[in-house]
mmCIF file of C-alpha atoms in Angstrom:
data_model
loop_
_atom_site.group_PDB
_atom_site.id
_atom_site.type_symbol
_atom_site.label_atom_id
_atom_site.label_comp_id
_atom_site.label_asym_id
_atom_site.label_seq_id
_atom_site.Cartn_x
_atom_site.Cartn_y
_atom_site.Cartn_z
ATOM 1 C CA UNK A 1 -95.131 92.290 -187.061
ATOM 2 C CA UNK A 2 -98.298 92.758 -185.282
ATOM 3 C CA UNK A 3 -101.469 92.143 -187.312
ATOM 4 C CA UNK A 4 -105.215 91.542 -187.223
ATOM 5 C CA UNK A 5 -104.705 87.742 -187.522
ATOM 6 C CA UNK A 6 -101.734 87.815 -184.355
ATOM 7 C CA UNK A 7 -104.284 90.026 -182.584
ATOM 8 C CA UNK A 8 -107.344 87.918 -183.047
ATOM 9 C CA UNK A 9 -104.832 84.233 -182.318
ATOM 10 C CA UNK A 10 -103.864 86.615 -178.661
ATOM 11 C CA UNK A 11 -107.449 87.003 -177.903
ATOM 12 C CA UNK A 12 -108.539 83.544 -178.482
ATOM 13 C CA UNK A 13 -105.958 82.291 -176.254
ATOM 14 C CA UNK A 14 -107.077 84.775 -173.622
ATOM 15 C CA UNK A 15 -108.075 83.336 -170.577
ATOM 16 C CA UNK A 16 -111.528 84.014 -169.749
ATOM 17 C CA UNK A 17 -111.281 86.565 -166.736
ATOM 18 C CA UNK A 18 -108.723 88.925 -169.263
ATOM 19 C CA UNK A 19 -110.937 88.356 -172.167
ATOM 20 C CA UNK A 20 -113.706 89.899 -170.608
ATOM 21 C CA UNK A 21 -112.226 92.867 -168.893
ATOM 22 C CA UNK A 22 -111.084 93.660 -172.593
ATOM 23 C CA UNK A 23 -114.481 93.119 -173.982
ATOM 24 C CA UNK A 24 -116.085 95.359 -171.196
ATOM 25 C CA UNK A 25 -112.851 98.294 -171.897
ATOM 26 C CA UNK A 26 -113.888 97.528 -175.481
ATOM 27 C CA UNK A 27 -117.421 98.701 -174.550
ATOM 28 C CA UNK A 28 -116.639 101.544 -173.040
ATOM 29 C CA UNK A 29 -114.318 102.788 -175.322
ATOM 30 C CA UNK A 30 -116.286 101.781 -178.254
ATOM 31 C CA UNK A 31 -113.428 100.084 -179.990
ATOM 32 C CA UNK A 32 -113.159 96.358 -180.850
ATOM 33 C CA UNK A 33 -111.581 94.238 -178.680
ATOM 34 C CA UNK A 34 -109.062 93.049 -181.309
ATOM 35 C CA UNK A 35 -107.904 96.997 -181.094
ATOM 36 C CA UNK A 36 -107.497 97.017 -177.048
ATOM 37 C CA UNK A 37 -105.524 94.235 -177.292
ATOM 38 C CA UNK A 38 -103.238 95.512 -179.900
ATOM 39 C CA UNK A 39 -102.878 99.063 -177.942
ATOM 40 C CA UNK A 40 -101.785 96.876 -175.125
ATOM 41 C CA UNK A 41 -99.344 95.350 -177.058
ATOM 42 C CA UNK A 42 -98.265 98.647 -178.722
ATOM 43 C CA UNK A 43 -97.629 99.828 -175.375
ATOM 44 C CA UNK A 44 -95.764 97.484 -174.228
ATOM 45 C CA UNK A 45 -93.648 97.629 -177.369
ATOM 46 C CA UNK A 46 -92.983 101.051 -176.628
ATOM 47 C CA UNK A 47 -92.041 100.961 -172.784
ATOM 48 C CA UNK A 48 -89.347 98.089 -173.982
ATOM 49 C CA UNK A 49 -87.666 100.590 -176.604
ATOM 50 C CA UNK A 50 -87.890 103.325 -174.118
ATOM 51 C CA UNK A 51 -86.120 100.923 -172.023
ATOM 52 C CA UNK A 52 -83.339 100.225 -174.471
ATOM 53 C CA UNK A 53 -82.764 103.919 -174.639
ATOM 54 C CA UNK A 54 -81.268 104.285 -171.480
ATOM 55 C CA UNK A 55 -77.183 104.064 -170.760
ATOM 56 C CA UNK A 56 -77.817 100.434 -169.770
ATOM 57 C CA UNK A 57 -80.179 98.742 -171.074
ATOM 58 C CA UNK A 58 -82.981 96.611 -169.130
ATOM 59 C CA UNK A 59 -85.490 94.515 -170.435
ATOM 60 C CA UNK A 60 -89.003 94.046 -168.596
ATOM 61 C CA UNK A 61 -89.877 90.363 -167.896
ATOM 62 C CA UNK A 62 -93.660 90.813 -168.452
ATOM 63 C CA UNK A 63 -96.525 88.128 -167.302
ATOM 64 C CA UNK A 64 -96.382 85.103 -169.008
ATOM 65 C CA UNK A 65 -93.921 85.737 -171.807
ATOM 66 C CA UNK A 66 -90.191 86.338 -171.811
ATOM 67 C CA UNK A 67 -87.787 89.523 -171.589
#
């Protein structure tokens, strides 16, 4: 389950080039960057379910973490 505490652990471990770009979209959108994160991850949730959805399934390998 994704929670405030996961969320905040993500952001720490952020390197500092992605951290920034989601404190700057965190700016603009006037949401905390805790919350862009977690919509990122959200979305990502959702494009692998969509995935599973299909006849045969496929998993996305996404940056850094595993299928």
């Amino acid at each position: 389950m994704i929670d405030q505490q996961l969320v905040a652990m993500a952001v720490e471990r952020m390197g500092p080039e992605c951290r920034e770009a989601a404190q700057q979209e965190a700016r603009q959108r006037g949401m905390t960057v805790g919350d862009v994160v977690m919509e990122e991850c959200l979305g990502d949730i959702h494009s692998q379910l969509y995935a599973l959805r299909h006849r045969k399934p496929r998993l996305e390998v996404l940056e850094g973490g595993r299928a």
